[in-house]
mmCIF file of C-alpha atoms in Angstrom:
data_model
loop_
_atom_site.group_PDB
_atom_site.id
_atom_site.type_symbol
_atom_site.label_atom_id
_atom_site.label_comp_id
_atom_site.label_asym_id
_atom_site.label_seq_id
_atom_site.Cartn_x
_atom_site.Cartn_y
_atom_site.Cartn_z
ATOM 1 C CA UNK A 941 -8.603 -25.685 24.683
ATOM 2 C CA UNK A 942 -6.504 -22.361 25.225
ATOM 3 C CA UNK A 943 -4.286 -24.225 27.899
ATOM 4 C CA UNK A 944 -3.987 -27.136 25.099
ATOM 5 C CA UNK A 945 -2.824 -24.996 22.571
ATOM 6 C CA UNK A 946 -0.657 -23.052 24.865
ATOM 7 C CA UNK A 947 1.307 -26.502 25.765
ATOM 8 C CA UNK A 948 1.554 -27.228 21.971
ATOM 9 C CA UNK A 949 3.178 -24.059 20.812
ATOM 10 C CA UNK A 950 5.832 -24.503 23.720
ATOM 11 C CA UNK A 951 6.501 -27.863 22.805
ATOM 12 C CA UNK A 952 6.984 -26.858 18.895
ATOM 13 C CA UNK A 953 9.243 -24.106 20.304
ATOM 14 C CA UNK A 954 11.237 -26.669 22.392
ATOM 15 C CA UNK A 955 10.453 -25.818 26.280
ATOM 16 C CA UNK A 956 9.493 -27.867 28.764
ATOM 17 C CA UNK A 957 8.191 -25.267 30.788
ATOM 18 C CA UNK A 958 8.694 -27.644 34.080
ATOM 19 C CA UNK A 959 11.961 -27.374 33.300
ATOM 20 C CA UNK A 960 12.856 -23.886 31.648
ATOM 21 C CA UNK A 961 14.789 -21.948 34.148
ATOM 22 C CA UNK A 962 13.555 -18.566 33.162
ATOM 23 C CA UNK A 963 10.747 -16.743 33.302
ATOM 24 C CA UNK A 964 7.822 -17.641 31.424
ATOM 25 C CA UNK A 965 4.937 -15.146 30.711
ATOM 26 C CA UNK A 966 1.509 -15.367 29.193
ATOM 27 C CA UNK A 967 -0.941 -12.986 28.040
ATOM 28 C CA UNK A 968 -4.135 -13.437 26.486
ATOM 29 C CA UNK A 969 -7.949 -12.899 26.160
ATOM 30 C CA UNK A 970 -11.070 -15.436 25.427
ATOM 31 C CA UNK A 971 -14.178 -14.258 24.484
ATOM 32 C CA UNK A 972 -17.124 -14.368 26.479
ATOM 33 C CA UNK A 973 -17.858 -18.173 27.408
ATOM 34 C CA UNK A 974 -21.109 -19.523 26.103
ATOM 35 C CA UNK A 975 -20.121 -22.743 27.245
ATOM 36 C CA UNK A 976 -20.515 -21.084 31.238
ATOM 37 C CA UNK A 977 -23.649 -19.352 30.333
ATOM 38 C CA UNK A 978 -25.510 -22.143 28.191
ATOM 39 C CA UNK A 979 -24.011 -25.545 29.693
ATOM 40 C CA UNK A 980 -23.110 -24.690 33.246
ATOM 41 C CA UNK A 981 -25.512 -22.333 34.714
ATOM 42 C CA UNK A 982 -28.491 -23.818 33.723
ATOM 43 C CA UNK A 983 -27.351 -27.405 34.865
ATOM 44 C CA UNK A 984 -28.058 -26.949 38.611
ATOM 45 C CA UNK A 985 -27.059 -30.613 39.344
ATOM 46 C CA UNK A 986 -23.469 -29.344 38.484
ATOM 47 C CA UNK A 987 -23.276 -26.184 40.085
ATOM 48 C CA UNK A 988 -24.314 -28.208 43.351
ATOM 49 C CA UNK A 989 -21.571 -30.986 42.615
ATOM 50 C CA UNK A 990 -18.640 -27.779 42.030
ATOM 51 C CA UNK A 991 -20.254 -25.180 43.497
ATOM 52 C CA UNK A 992 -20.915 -22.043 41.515
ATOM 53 C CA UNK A 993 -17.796 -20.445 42.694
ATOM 54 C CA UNK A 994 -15.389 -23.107 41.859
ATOM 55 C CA UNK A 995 -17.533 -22.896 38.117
ATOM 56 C CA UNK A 996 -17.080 -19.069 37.952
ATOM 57 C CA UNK A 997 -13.840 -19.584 38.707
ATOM 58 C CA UNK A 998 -13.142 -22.228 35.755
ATOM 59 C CA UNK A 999 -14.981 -19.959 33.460
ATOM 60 C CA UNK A 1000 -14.563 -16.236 33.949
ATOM 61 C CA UNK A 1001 -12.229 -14.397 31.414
ATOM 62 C CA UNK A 1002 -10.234 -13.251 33.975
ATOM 63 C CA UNK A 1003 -8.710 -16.284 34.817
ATOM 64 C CA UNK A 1004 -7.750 -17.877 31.478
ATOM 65 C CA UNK A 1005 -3.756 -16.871 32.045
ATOM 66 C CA UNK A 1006 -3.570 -17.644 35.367
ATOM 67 C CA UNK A 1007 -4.888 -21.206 35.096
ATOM 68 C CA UNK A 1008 -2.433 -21.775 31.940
ATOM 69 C CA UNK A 1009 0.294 -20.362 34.552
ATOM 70 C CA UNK A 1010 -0.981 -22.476 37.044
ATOM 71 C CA UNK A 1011 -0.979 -25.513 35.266
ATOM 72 C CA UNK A 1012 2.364 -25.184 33.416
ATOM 73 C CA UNK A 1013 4.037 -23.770 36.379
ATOM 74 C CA UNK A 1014 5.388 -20.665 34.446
ATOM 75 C CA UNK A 1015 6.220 -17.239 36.537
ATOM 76 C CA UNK A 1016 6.596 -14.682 34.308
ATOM 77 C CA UNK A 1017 3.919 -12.101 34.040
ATOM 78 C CA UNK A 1018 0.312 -13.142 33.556
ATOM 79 C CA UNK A 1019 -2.446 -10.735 32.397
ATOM 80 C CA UNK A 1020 -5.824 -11.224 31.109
ATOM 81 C CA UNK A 1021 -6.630 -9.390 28.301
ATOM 82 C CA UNK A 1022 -9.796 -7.989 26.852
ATOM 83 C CA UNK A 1023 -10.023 -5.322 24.036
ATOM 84 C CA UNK A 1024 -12.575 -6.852 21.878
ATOM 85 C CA UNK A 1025 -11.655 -7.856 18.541
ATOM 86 C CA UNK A 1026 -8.113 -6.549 19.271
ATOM 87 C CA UNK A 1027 -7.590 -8.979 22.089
ATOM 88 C CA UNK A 1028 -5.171 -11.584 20.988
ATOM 89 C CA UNK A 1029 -2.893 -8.837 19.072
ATOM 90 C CA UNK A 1030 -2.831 -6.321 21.895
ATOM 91 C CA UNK A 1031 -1.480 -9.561 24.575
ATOM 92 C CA UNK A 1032 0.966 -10.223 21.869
ATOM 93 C CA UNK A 1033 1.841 -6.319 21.713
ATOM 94 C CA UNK A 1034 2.058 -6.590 25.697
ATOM 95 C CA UNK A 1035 4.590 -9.680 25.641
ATOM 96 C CA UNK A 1036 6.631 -8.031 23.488
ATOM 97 C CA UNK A 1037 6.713 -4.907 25.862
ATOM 98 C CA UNK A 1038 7.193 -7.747 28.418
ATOM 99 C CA UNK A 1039 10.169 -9.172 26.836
ATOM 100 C CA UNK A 1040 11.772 -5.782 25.953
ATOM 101 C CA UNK A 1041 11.484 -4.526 29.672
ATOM 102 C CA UNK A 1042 13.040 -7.957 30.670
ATOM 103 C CA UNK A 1043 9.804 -9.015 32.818
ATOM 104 C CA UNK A 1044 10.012 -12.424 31.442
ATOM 105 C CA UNK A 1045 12.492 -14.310 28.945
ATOM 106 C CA UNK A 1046 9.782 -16.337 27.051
ATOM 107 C CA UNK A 1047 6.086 -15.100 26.328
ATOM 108 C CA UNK A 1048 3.241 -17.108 25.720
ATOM 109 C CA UNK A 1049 0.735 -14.868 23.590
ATOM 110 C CA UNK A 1050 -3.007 -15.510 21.967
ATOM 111 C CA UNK A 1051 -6.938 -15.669 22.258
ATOM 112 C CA UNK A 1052 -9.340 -18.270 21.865
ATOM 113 C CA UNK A 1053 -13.111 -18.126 20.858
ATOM 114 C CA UNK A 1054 -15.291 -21.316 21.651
ATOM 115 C CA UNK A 1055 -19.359 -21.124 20.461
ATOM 116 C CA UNK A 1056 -22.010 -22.841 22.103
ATOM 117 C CA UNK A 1057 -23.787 -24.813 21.115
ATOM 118 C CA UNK A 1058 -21.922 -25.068 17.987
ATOM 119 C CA UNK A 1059 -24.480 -25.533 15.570
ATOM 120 C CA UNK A 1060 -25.852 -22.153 15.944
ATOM 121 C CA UNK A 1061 -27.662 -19.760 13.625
ATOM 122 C CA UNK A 1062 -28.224 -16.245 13.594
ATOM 123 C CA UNK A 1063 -31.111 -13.561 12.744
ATOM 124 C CA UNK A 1064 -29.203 -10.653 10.246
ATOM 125 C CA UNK A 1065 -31.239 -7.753 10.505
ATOM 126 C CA UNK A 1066 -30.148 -4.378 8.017
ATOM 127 C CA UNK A 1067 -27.595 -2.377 9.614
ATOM 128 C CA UNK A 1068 -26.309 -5.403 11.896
ATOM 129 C CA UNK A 1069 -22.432 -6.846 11.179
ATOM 130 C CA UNK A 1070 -24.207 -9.944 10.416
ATOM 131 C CA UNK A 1071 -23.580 -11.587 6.884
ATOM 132 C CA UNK A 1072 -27.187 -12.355 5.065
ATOM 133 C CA UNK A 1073 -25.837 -15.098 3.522
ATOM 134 C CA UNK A 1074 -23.203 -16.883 5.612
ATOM 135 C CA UNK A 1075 -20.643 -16.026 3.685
ATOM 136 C CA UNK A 1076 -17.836 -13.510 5.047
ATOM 137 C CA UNK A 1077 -15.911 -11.622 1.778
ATOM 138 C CA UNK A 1078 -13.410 -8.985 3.123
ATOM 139 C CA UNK A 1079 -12.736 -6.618 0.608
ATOM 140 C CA UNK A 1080 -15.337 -7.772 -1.712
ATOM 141 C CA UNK A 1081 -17.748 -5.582 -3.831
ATOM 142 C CA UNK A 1082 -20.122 -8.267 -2.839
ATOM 143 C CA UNK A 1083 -19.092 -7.907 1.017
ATOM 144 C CA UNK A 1084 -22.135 -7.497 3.002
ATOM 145 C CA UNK A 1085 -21.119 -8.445 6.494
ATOM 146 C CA UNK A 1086 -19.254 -10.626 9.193
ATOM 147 C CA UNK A 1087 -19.439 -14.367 9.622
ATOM 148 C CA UNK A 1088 -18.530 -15.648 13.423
ATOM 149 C CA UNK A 1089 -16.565 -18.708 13.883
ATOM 150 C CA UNK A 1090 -14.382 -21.087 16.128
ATOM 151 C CA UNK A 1091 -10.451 -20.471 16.912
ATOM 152 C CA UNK A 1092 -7.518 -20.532 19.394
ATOM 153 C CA UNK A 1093 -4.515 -19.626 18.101
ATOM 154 C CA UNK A 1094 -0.937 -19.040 20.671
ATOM 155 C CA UNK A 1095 2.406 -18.270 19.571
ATOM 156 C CA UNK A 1096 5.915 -17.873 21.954
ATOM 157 C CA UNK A 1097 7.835 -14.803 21.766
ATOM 158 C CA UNK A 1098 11.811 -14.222 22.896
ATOM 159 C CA UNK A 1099 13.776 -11.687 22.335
ATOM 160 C CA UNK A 1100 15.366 -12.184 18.822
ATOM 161 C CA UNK A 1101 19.631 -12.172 19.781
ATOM 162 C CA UNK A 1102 18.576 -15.015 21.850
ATOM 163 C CA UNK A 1103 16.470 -16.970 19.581
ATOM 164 C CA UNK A 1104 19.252 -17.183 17.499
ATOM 165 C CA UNK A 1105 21.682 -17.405 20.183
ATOM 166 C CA UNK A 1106 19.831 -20.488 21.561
ATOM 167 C CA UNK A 1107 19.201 -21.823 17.833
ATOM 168 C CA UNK A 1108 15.404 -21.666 18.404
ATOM 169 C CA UNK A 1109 13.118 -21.722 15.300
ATOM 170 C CA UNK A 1110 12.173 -18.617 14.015
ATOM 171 C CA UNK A 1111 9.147 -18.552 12.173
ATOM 172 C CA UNK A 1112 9.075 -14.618 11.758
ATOM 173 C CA UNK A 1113 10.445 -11.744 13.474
ATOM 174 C CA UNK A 1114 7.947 -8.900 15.021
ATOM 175 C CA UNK A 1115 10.103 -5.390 14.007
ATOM 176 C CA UNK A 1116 7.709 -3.345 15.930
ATOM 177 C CA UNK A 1117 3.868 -3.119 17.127
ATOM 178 C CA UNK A 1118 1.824 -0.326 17.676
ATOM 179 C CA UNK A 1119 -2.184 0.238 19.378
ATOM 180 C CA UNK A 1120 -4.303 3.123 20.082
ATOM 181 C CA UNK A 1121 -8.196 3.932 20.355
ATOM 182 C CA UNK A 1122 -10.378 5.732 17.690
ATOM 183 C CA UNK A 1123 -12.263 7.929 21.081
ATOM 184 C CA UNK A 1124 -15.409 9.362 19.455
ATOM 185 C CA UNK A 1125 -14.557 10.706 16.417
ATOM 186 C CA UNK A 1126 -16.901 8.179 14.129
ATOM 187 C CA UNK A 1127 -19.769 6.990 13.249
ATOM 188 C CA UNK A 1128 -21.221 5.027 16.224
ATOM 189 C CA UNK A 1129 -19.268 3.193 19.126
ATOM 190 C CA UNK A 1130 -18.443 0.214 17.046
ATOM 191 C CA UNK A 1131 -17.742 1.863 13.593
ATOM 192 C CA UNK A 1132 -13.603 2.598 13.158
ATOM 193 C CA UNK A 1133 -12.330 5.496 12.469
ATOM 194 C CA UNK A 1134 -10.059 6.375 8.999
ATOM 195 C CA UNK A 1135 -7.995 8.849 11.243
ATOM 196 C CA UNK A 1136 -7.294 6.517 14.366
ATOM 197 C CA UNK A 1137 -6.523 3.678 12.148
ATOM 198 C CA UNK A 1138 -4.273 5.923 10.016
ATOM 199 C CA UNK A 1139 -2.514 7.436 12.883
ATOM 200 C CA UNK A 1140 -1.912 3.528 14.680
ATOM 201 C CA UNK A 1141 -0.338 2.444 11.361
ATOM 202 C CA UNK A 1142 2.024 5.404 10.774
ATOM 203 C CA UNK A 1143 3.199 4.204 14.081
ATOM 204 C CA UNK A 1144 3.572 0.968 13.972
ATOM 205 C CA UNK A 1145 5.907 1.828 10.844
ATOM 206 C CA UNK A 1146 8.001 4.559 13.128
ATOM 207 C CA UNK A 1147 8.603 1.785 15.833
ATOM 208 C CA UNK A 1148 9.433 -0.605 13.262
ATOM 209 C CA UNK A 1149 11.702 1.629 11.753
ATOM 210 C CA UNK A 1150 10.692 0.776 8.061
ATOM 211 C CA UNK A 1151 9.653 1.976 4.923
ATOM 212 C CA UNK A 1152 6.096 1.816 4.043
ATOM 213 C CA UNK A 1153 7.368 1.179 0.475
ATOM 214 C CA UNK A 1154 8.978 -2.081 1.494
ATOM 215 C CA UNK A 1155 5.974 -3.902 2.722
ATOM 216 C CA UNK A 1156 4.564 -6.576 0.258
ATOM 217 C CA UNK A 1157 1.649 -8.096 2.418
ATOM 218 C CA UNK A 1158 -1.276 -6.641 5.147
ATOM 219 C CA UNK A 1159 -3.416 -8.626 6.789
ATOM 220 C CA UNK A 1160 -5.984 -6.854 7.678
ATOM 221 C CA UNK A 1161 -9.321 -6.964 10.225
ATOM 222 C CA UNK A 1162 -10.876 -6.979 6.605
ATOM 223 C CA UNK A 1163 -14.516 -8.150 8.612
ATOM 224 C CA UNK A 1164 -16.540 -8.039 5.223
ATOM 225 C CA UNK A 1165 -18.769 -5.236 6.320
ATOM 226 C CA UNK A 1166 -19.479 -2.439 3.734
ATOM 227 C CA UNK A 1167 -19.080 0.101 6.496
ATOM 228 C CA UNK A 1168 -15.501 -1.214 8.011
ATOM 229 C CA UNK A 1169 -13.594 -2.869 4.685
ATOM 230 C CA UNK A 1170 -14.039 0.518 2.904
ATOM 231 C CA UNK A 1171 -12.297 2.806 5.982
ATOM 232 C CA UNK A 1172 -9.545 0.094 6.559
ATOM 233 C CA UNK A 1173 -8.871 0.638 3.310
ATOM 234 C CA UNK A 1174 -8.867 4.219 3.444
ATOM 235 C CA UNK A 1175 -6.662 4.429 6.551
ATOM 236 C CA UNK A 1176 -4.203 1.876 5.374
ATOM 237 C CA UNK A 1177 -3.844 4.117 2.206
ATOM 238 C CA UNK A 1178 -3.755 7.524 3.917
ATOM 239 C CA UNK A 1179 -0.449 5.965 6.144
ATOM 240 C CA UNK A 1180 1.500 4.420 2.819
ATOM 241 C CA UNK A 1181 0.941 7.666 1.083
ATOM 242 C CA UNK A 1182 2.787 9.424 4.294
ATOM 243 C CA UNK A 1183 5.515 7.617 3.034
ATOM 244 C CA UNK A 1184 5.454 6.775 -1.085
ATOM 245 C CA UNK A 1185 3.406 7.738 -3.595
ATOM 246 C CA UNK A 1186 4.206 4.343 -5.468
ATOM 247 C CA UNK A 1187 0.937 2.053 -6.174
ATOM 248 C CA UNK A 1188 0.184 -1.686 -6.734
ATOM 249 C CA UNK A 1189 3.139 -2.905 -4.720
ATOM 250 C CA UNK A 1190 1.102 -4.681 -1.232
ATOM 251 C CA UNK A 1191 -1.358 -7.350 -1.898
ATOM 252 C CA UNK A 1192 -3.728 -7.226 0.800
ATOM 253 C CA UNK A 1193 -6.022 -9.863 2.360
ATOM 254 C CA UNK A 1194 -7.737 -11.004 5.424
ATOM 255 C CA UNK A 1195 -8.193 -14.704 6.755
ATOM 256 C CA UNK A 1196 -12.169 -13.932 7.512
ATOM 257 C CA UNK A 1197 -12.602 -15.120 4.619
ATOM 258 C CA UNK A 1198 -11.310 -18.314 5.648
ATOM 259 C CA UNK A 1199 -12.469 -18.850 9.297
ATOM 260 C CA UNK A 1200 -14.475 -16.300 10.159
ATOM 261 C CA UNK A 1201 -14.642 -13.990 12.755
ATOM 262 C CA UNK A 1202 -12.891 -15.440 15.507
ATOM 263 C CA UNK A 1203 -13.315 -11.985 18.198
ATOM 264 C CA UNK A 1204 -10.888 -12.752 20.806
ATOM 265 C CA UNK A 1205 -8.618 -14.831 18.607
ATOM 266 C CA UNK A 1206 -9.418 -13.025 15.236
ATOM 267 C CA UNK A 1207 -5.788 -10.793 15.439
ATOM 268 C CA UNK A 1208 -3.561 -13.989 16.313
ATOM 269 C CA UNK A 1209 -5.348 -15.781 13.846
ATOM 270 C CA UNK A 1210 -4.334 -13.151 11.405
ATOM 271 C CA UNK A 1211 -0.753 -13.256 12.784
ATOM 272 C CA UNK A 1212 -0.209 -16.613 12.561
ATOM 273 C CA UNK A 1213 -1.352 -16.761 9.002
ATOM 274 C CA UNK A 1214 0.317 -13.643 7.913
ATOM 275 C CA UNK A 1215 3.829 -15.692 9.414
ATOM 276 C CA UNK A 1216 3.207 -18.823 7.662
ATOM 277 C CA UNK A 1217 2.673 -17.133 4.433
ATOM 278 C CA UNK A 1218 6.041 -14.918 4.380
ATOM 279 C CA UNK A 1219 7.468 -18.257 5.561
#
């Protein structure tokens, strides 16, 4: 599906990449694969027919760039990338690094997130990230927790004076990206942190080189948990306030609410419809 996906958004962006001189680099996460644990593993007539090397192989996380390199042909940097619900925005952080530090001249960048079986439920217990209902509301007063779901999302990355040099089409323009880690100043291990979040943002504004004051949209993790919504908010208004003391300006949403948690993919997800939206 990833590799798919991957051929679509460089066909949209006009490469062949059998033919695109240049470098071409991908990086990108998947979350764990059900599919492996619940399809192939316990199908021992296929492991014999592949072997379950050849099936560890076509399933393990680490692999998921280089097969989409291997397949397309591209030679640019490829890196597997796994930081949890961060995933697909920290590989598109890394391609941009990528494509800064002239490692590669296009960058392929996403996650993907497959469930299965598909038609799955789940047990919410109190105090789990589990929605009760099935219903995911970020920033809601009725939020009361996380609903999973299914997504791949990839978008190509160049450096901007050739875009337009090259008459490419630009769907938005990344000023500047930013990541850090909370460390263990919170509540438990998968609780975030008001000050790490804070601090990340502030950044991400200093290497954009803008004005907190100019922003009119975030899309946020906004995972419809009364434990998480409440300190994103906090930390997204303890960075503005570094820089304005003006209110009511940045609407402020999260496409959960549409989809669902999508782990690996949930950031590019977010991306993607943050882009579409300015556009």
């Amino acid at each position: 599906v990833f590799l798919e996906c991957a051929w679509h958004a460089l066909e949209d962006a006009g490469y062949d990449s059998l033919r695109y001189p240049g470098l071409i680099g991908v990086h990108a996460g998947v979350t764990l694969s059900s599919y492996f644990l619940h399809n192939l593993l316990s199908n021992p007539r296929v492991l014999q027919e592949v072997g379950v090397y050849q099936a560890a192989i076509g399933s393990d996380r680490d692999f998921l760039t280089t097969q989409v390199s291997y397949k397309m042909g591209l030679r640019g940097q490829s890196i597997a990338v796994q930081t949890a619900c961060s995933t697909s925005l920290v590989a598109v952080h890394l391609a941009c690094q990528s494509l800064l530090s002239y490692q590669c001249t296009l960058a392929v960048a996403g996650g993907v997130r497959l469930q299965v079986p598909q038609k799955n439920g789940y047990v919410s217990q109190e105090g789990s990230i589990f929605s009760p209902d099935g219903r995911c509301r970020a920033f809601d007063a009725k939020g009361q927790g996380a609903l999973f779901g299914e997504g791949v999302g990839v978008v190509v990355l160049k450096r901007l004076s050739e875009a337009i040099a090259d008459g490419d089409p630009i769907h938005a323009v990344i000023r500047g990206s930013a990541f850090n880690n909370d460390g263990s100043n919170k509540v438990g291990y998968t609780a975030p942190s008001v000050e790490g979040q804070a601090e990340v943002i502030a950044l991400a504004h200093a290497v954009a080189g803008i004005d907190p004051a100019t922003i009119a949209y975030v899309e946020a993790h906004g995972s419809g948990t009364p434990l998480g919504d409440p300190i994103e908010v906090t930390a997204l208004t303890q960075a503005f306030r570094a820089g304005t003391d003006a209110t009511g300006f940045c609407a402020l949403g999260s496409v959960k609410t549409n989809v669902g948690h999508l782990e690996a993919a949930a950031g590019i997800a977010g991306l993607i419809k943050a882009a579409l939206a300015l556009e």
